[in-house]
Short mmCIF file of C-alpha atoms in Angstrom, two decimals:
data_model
loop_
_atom_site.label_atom_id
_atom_site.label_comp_id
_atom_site.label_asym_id
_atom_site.label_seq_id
_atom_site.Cartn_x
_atom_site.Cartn_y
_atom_site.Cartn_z
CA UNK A 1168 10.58 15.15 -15.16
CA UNK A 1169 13.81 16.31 -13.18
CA UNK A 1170 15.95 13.21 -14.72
CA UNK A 1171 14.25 12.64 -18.61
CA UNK A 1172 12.42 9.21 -17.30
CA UNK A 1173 9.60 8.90 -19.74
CA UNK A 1174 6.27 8.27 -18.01
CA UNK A 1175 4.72 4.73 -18.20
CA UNK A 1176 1.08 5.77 -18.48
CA UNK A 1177 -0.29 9.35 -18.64
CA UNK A 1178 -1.63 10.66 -15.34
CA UNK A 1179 -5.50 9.30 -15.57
CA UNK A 1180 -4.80 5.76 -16.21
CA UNK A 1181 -2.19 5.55 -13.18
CA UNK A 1182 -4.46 7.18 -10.88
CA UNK A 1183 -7.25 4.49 -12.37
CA UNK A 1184 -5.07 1.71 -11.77
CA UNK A 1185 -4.14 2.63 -8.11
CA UNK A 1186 -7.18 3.15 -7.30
CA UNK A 1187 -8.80 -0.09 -8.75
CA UNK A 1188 -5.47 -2.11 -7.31
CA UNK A 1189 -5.41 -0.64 -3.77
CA UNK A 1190 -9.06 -0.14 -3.16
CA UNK A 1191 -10.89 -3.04 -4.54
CA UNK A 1192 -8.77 -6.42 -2.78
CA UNK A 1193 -9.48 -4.63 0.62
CA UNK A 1194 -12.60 -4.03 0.23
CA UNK A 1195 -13.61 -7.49 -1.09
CA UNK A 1196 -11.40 -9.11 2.10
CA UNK A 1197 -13.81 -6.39 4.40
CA UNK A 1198 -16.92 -7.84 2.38
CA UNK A 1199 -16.22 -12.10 2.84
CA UNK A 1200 -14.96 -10.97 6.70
CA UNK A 1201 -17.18 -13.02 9.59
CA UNK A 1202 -18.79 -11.00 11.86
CA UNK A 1203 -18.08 -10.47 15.45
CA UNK A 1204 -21.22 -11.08 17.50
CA UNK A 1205 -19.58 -9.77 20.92
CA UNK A 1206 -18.18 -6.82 19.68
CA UNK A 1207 -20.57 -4.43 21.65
CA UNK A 1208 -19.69 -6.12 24.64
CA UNK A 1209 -15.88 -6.23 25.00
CA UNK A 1210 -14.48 -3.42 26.83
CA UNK A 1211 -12.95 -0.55 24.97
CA UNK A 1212 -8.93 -0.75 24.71
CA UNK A 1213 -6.94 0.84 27.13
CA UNK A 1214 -5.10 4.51 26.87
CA UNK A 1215 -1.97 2.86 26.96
CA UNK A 1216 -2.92 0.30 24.19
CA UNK A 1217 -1.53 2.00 21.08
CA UNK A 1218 -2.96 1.05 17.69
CA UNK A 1219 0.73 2.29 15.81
CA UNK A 1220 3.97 1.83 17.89
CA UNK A 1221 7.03 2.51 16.60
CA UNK A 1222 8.21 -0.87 15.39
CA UNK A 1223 5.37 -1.44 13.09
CA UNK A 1224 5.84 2.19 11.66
CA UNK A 1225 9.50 1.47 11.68
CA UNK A 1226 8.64 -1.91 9.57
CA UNK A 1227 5.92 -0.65 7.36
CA UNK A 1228 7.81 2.70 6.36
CA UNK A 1229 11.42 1.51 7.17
CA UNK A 1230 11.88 -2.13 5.53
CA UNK A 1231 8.23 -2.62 3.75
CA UNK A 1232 8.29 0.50 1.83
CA UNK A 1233 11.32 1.08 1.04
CA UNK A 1234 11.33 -2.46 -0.25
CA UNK A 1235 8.57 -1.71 -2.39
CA UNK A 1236 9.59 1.14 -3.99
CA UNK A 1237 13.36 -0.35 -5.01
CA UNK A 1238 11.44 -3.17 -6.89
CA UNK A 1239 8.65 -1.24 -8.27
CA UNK A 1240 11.74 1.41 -9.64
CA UNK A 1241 14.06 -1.81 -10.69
CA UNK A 1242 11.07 -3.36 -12.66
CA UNK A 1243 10.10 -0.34 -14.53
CA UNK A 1244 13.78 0.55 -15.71
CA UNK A 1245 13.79 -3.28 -16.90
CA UNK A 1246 11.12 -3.29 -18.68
CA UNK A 1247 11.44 0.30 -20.23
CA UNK A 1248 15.11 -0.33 -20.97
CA UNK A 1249 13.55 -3.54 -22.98
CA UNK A 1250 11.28 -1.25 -24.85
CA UNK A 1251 13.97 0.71 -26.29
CA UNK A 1252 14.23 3.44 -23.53
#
């Protein structure tokens, strides 16, 4: 709104296609997953164990998203400057 950039889709339709696009390839991996027979048994993880360090928040925030977001902005001003924007 701040720099003119017309919108793609109106707000329902994006929020439709996130969800449907993030939500349903996860949950179809979680549904075809084998099942771990032990799991009860193993010990729990240490204190020390951490699930998040800093190099994969470093990676997933740092290099992965920023990534993302530089193609997902450099394909949508390609293909709305092919539309006529």
């Amino acid at each position: 709104m701040v720099l003119r950039i017309p919108l793609p889709l109106s707000n329902q339709p994006t929020i439709l296609a996130v969800d449907l696009l993030t939500d349903m390839v996860p949950a179809i991996s979680l549904a075809y997953e084998k099942a771990e027979l032990d799991i009860m048994q193993r010990p729990p993880r240490t204190t020390s164990d951490r699930l998040v360090n800093h190099r994969l928040i470093f990676l997933a925030y740092g290099i992965v998203g920023i990534t993302q977001a530089m193609a997902g902005l450099f394909v949508y001003a390609v293909i709305m400057a092919s539309y006529g924007w």
